[in-house]
Short mmCIF file of C-alpha atoms in Angstrom, two decimals:
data_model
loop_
_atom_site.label_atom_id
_atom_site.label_comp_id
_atom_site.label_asym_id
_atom_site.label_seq_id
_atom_site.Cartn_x
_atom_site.Cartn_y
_atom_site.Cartn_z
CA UNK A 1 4.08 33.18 -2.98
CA UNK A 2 0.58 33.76 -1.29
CA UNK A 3 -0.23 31.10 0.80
CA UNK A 4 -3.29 31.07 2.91
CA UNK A 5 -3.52 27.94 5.53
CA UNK A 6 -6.23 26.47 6.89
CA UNK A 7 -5.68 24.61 10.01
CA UNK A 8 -8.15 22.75 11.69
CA UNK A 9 -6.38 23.56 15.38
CA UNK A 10 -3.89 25.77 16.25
CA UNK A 11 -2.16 27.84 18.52
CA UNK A 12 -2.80 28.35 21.95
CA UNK A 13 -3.27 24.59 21.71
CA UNK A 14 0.00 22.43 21.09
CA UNK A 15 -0.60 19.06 19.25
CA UNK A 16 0.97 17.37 16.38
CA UNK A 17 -0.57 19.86 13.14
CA UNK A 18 0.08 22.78 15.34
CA UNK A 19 3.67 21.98 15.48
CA UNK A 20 4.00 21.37 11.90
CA UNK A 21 2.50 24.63 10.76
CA UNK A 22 4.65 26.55 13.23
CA UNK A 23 7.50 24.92 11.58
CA UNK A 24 6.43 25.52 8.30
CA UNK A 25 5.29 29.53 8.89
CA UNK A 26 8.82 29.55 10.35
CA UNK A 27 10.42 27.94 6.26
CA UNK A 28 7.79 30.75 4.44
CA UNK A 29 9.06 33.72 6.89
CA UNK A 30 12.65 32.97 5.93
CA UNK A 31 11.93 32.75 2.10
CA UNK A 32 9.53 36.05 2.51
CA UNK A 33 6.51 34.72 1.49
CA UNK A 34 3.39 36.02 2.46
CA UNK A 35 0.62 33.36 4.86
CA UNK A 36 -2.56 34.03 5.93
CA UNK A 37 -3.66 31.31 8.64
CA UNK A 38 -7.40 30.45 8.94
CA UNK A 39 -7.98 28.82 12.47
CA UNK A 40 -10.58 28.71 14.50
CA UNK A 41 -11.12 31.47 17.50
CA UNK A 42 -9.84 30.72 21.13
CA UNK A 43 -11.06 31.63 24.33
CA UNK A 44 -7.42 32.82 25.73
CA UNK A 45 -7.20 36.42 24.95
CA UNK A 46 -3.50 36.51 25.15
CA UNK A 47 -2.80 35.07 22.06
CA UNK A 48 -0.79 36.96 18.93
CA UNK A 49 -3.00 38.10 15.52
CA UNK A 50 0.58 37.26 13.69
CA UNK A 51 2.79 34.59 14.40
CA UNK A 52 6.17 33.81 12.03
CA UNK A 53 4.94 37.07 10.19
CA UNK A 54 1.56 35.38 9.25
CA UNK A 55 -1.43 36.61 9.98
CA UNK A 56 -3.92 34.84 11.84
CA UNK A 57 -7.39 34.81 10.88
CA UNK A 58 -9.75 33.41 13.33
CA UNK A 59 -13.11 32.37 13.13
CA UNK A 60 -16.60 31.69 15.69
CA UNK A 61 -15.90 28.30 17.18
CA UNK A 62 -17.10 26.21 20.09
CA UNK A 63 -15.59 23.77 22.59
CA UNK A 64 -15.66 20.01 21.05
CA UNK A 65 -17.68 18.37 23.57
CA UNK A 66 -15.53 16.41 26.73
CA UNK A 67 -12.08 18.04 24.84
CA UNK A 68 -13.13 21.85 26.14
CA UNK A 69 -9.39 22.96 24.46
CA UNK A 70 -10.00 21.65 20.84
CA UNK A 71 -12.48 23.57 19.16
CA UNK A 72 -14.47 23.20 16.26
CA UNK A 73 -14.87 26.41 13.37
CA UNK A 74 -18.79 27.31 12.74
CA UNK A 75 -20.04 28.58 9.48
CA UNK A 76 -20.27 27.36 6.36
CA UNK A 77 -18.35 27.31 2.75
CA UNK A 78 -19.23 30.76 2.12
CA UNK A 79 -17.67 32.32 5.02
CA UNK A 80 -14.42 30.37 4.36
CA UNK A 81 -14.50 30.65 0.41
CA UNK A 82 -14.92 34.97 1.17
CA UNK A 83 -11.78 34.72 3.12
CA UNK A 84 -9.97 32.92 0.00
CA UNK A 85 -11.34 35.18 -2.29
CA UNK A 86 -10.27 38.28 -0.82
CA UNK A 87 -6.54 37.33 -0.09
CA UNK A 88 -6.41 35.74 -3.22
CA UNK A 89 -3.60 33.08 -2.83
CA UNK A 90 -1.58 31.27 -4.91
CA UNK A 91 -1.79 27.93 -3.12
CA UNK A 92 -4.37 27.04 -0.01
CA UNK A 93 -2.64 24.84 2.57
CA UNK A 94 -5.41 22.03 4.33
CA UNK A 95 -3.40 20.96 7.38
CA UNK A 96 -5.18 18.06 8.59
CA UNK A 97 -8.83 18.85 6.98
CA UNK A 98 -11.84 17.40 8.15
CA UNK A 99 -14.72 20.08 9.59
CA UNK A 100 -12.90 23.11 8.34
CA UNK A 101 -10.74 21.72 5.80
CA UNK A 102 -13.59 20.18 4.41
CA UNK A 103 -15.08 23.83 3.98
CA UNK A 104 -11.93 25.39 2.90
CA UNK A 105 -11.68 21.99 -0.09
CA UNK A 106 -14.66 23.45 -1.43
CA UNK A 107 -13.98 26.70 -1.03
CA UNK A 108 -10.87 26.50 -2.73
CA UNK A 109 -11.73 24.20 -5.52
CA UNK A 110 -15.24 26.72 -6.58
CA UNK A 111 -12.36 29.67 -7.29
CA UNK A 112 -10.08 27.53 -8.79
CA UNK A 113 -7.26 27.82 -6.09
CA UNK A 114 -4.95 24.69 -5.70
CA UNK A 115 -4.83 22.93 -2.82
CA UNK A 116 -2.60 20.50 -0.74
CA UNK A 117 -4.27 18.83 2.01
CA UNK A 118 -1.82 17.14 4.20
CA UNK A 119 -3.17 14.05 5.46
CA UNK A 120 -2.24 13.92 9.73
CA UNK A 121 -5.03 12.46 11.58
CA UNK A 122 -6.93 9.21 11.06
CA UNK A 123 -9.78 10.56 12.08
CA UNK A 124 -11.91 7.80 11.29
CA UNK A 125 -10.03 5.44 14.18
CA UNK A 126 -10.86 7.57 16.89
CA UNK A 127 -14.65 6.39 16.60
CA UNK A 128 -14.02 3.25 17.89
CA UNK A 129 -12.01 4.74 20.71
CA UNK A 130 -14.88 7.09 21.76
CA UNK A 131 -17.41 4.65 21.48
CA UNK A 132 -18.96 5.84 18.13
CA UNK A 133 -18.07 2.90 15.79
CA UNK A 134 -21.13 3.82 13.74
CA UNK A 135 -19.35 7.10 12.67
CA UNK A 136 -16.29 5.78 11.24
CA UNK A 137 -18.12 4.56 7.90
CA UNK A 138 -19.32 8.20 7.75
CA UNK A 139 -15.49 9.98 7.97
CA UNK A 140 -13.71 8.25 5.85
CA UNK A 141 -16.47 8.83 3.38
CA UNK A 142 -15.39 12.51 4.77
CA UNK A 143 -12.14 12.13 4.08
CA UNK A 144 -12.11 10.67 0.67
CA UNK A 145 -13.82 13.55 -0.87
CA UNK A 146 -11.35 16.38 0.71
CA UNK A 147 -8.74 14.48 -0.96
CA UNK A 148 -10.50 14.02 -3.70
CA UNK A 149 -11.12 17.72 -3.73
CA UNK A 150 -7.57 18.51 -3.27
CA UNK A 151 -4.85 18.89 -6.11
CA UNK A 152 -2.63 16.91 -3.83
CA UNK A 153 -2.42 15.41 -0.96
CA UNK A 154 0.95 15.28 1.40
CA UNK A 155 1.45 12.09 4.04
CA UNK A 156 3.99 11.52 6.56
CA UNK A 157 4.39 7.98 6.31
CA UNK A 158 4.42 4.59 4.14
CA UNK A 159 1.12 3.65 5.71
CA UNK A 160 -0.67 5.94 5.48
CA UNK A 161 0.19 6.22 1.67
CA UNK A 162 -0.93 2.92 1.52
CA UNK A 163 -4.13 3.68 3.55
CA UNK A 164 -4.99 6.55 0.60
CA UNK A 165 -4.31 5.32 -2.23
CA UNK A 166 -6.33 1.66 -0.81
CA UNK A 167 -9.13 4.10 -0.61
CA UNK A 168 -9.12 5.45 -4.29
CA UNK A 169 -7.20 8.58 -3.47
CA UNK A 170 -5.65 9.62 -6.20
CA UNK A 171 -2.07 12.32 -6.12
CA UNK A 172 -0.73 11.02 -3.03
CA UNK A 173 2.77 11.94 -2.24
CA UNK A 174 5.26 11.74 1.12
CA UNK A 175 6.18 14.34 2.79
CA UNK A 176 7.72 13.68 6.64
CA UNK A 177 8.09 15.65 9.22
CA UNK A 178 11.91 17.15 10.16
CA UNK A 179 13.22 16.86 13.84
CA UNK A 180 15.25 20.17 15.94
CA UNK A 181 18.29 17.82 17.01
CA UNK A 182 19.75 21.00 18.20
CA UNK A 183 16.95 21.11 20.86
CA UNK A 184 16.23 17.21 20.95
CA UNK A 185 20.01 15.81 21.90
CA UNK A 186 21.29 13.47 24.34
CA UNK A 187 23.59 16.13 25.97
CA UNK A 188 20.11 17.66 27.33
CA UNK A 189 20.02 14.57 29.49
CA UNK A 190 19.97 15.86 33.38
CA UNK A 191 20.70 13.71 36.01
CA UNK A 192 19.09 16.03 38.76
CA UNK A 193 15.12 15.99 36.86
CA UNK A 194 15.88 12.32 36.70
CA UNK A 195 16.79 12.15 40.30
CA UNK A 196 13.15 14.54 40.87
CA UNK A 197 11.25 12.17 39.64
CA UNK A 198 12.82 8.81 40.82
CA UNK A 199 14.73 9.49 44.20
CA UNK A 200 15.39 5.74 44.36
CA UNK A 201 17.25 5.69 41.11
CA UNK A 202 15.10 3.84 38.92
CA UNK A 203 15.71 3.99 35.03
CA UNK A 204 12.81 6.06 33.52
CA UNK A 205 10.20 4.65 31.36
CA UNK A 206 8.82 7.82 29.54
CA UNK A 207 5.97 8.70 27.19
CA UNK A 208 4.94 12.13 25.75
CA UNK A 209 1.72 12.89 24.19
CA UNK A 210 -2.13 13.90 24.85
CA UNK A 211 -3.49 11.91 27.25
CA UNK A 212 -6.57 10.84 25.44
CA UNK A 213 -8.44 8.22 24.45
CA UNK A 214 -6.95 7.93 20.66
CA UNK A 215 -3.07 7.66 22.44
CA UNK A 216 -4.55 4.64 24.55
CA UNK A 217 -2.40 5.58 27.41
CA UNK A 218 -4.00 3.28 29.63
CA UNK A 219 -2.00 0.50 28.53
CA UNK A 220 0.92 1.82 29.92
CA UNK A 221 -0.77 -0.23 33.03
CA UNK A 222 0.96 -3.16 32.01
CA UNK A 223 4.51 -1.26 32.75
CA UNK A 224 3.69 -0.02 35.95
CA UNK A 225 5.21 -3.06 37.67
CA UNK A 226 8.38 -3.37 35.55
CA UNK A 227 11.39 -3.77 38.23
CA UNK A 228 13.83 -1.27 39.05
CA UNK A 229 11.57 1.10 36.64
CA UNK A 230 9.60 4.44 37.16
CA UNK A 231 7.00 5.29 34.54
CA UNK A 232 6.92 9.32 33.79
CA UNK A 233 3.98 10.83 31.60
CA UNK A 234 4.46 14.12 30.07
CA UNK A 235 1.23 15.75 28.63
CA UNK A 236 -2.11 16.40 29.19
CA UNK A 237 -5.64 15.93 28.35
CA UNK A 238 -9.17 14.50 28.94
CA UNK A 239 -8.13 11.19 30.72
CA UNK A 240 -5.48 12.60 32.95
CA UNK A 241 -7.67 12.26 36.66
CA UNK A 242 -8.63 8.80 35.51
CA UNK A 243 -4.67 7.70 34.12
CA UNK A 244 -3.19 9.18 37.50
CA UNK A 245 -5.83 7.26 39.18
CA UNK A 246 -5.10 4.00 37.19
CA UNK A 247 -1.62 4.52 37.30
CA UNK A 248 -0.56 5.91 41.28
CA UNK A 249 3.25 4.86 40.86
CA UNK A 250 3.50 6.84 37.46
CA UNK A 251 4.76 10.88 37.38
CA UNK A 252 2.42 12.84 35.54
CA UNK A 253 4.65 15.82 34.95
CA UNK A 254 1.27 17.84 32.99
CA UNK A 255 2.48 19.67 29.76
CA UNK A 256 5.68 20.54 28.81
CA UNK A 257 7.16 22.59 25.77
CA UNK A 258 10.54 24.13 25.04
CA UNK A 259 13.42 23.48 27.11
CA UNK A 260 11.60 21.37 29.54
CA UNK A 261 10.71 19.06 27.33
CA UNK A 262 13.78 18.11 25.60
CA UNK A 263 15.58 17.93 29.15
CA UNK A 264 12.53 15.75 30.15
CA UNK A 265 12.81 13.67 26.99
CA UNK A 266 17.02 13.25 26.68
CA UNK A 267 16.66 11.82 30.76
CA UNK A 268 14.32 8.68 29.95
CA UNK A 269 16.13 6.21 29.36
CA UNK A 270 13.40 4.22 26.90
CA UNK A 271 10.49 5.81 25.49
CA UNK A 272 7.04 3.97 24.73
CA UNK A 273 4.02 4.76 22.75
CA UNK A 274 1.15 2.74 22.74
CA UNK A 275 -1.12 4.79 20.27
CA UNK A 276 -2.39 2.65 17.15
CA UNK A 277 -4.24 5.64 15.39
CA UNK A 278 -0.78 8.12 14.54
CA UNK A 279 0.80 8.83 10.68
CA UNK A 280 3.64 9.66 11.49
CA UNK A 281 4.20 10.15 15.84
CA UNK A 282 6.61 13.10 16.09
CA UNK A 283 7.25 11.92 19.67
CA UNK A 284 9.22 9.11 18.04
CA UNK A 285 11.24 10.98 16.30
CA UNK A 286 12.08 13.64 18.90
CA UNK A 287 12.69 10.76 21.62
CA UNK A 288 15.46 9.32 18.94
CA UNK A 289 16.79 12.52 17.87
CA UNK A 290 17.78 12.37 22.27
CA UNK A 291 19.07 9.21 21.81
CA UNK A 292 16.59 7.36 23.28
CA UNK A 293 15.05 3.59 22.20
CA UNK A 294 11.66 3.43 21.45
CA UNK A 295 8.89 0.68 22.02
CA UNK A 296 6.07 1.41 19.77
CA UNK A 297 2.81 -0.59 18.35
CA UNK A 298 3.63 -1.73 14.50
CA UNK A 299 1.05 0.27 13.06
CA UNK A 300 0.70 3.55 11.33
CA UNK A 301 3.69 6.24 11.47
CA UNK A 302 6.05 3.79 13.85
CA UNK A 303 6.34 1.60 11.19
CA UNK A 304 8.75 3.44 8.92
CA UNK A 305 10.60 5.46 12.23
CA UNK A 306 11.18 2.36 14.41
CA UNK A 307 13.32 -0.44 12.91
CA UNK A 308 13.84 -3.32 15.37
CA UNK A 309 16.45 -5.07 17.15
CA UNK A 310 18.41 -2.06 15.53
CA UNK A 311 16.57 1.34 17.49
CA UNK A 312 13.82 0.05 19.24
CA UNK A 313 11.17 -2.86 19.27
CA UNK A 314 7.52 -2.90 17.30
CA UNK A 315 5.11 -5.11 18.85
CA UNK A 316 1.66 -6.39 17.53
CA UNK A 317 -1.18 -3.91 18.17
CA UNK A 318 -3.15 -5.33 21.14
CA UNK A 319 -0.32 -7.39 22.37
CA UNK A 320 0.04 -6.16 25.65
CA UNK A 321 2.30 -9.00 27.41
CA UNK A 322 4.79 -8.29 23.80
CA UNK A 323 4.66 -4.98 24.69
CA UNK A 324 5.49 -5.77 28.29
CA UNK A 325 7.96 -8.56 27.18
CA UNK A 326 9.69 -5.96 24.24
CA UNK A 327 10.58 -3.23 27.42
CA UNK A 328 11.76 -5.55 29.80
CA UNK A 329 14.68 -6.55 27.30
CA UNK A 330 15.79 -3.27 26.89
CA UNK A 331 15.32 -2.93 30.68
CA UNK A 332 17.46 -5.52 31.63
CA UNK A 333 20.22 -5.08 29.26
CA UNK A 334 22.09 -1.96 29.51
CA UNK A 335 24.39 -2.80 26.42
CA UNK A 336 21.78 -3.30 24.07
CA UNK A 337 19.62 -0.33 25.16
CA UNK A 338 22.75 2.04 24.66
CA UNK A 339 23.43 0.38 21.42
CA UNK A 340 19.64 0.47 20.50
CA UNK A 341 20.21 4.47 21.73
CA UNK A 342 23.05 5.04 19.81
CA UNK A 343 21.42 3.77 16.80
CA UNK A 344 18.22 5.72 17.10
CA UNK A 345 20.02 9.03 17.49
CA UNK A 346 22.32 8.47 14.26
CA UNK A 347 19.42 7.36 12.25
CA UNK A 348 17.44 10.75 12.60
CA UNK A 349 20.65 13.10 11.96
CA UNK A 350 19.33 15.27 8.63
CA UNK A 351 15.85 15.27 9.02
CA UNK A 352 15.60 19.09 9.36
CA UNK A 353 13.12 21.17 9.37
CA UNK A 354 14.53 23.28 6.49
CA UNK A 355 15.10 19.99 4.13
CA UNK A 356 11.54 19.34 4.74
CA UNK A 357 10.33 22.85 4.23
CA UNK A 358 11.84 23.30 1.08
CA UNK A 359 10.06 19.81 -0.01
CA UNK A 360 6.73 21.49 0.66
CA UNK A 361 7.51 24.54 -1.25
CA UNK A 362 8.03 22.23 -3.91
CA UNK A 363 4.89 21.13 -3.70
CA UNK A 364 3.25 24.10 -3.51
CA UNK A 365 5.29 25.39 -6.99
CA UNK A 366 4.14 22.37 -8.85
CA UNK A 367 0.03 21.78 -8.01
CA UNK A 368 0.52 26.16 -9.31
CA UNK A 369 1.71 24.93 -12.30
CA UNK A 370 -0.31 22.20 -12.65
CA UNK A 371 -4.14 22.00 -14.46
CA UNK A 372 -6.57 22.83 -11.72
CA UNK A 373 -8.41 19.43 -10.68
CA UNK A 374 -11.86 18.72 -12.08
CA UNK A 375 -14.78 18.63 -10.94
CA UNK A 376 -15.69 15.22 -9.04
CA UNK A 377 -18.84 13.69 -8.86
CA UNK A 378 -20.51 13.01 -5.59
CA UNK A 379 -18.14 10.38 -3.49
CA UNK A 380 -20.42 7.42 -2.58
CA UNK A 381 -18.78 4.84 0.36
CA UNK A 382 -15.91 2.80 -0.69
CA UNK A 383 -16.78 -0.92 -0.59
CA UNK A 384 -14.46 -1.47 2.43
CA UNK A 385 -16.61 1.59 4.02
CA UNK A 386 -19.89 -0.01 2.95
CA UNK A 387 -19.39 -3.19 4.42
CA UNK A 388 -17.50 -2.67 7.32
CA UNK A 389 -16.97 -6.29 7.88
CA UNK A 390 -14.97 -6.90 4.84
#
């Protein structure tokens, strides 16, 4: 096949969609097909024009304001639906559309190209988070017409299937995300980085992820007292000077990829994640796939990857002392957490990357096959949008 991808961040910047597509260029290149990426253009000038055999299209973009890393694609439908129209693709690949995807929905749907818009960020949550609360009427009404747009739409997770189809979206399907348990193990567990970055012996309370205000780091504060516990944060972002400062007894270890992380991640000895705004949460998956419990807020992607009292504990978004209350059990019982561990490794065995890449091709094969969607008429605000108090 010709697949062109659109992806609304990618590479030199390592989040959540970026990680996906690499994995998925990596599926195509093994079953020779041929991918065009459209991203937008970096400022590092040491990055490749092909990754995974693809080729990597970039386009003008500027700096999202107070996130100078993520940036934003310029131009309108035009531009994008060009690009489509010369490589001429069988399928057109939205990962996580909502400024460029949005283009490349149109773009696609004017020439008749399917698309499959996988559905990764609730963008609409963050508003709240960055103090424009105003603004989240306004993207989901965003949101609803790329999928709307889109011959189908891929999710990662029971809610947020839920959370689409609530919303009128019709052709929702699941697709998760697979886990490396080659590189995520326990064996990668290393008792000298643990002894690096708590001398004194304490067990390690870890979390791994942007440190921004979506992930809602901050209330890690309410760990930083735990006995006979050292809280290590891997990542970085926006909020790190004001975390470190909020947080003196806690490691910031900055960002770390490869080998470092999965050492990093197989040595805590619980993981937490406070974030109320993720799908799916790779981090979950990668910190059980290294045998490690999790503590996670019961919303969104945790849901369906964290089942508790059996691999880790969910507690009630906001509830910070159940939070607190859910780690010190596992804390203070060594036989449960290595049960709890033992449990969350076996229960992530088969998730590969390759299962899950052949699912998408799947997906791909049948929106070709399928009638191209019609024309919609213009989405006007859900009711739950329009009255935001409902």
């Amino acid at each position: 096949m010709r697949i062109a991808i659109v992806a609304e961040s990618f590479l030199p910047l390592m989040n959540g969609v970026t990680h996906s597509i690499l994995r998925v260029l990596e599926h195509l290149q093994e079953r020779g097909d041929e991918v065009l990426v459209i991203a937008p253009s970096t400022q590092d000038t040491d990055v490749a024009d092909e990754v995974y055999g693809a080729r990597i299209h970039r386009l003008p973009s500027l700096p999202l304001a107070g996130y100078a890393n993520v940036r934003v694609a310029l131009g309108g439908v035009y531009r994008v639906k060009r690009i489509l129209a010369d490589y001429a693709p069988d399928v057109v690949h939205l990962a996580s559309p909502f400024v460029l995807g949005w283009r490349a929905a149109q773009a696609a749907h004017q020439l008749g190209i399917p698309a499959v818009a996988i559905y990764q960020t609730e963008v609409p949550g963050y508003a709240g988070r960055y103090g424009v609360p105003f603004l989240e009427n306004w993207a989901w009404n965003r949101v609803e017409q790329i999928h709307l747009l889109a011959s189908r739409t891929l999710v990662p997770s029971t809610f947020a299937l839920n959370q689409l189809r609530g919303r009128g979206i019709p052709r929702v399907d699941m697709w998760r995300r697979g886990v490396d348990t080659q590189r995520f193990n326990p064996d990668k567990r290393d008792a000298g980085w643990r002894a690096s970055v708590a001398p004194d012996g304490e067990r390690l309370i870890g979390y791994v992820g942007r440190l921004a205000a979506e992930k809602q780091v901050e209330d890690l504060a309410v760990l930083a007292d735990v006995p006979g516990t050292r809280l290590v944060i891997v990542g970085d972002g926006p909020q790190r000077a004001a975390l470190e400062a909020a947080l003196p007894r806690a490691v910031f270890t900055g960002f770390l990829g490869g080998a470092d992380l999965a050492r990093a991640v197989a040595s805590f000895d619980l993981f937490v994640h406070p974030g109320e705004f993720e799908t799916f949460c790779q981090t979950i998956q990668e910190a059980m796939a290294s045998g490690v419990p999790v503590v996670a807020t019961g919303r969104g992607g945790p849901l369906d990857l964290v089942q508790n009292s059996r691999t880790g504990w969910l507690y009630e978004p906001g509830d910070l002392p159940g939070f607190r209350a859910r780690v010190m059990d596992l804390m203070g019982d060594d036989a449960k957490r290595r049960a709890f561990a033992a449990a969350a490794h076996a229960s992530v065995q088969g998730r590969t990357w390759s299962v899950l890449g052949a699912e998408l091709v799947g997906h791909y094969q049948a929106v070709i096959r399928e009638p191209a969607v019609a024309p919609s008429p213009p989405v006007a605000l859900s009711p739950r949008a329009a009255n935001p108090g409902s």
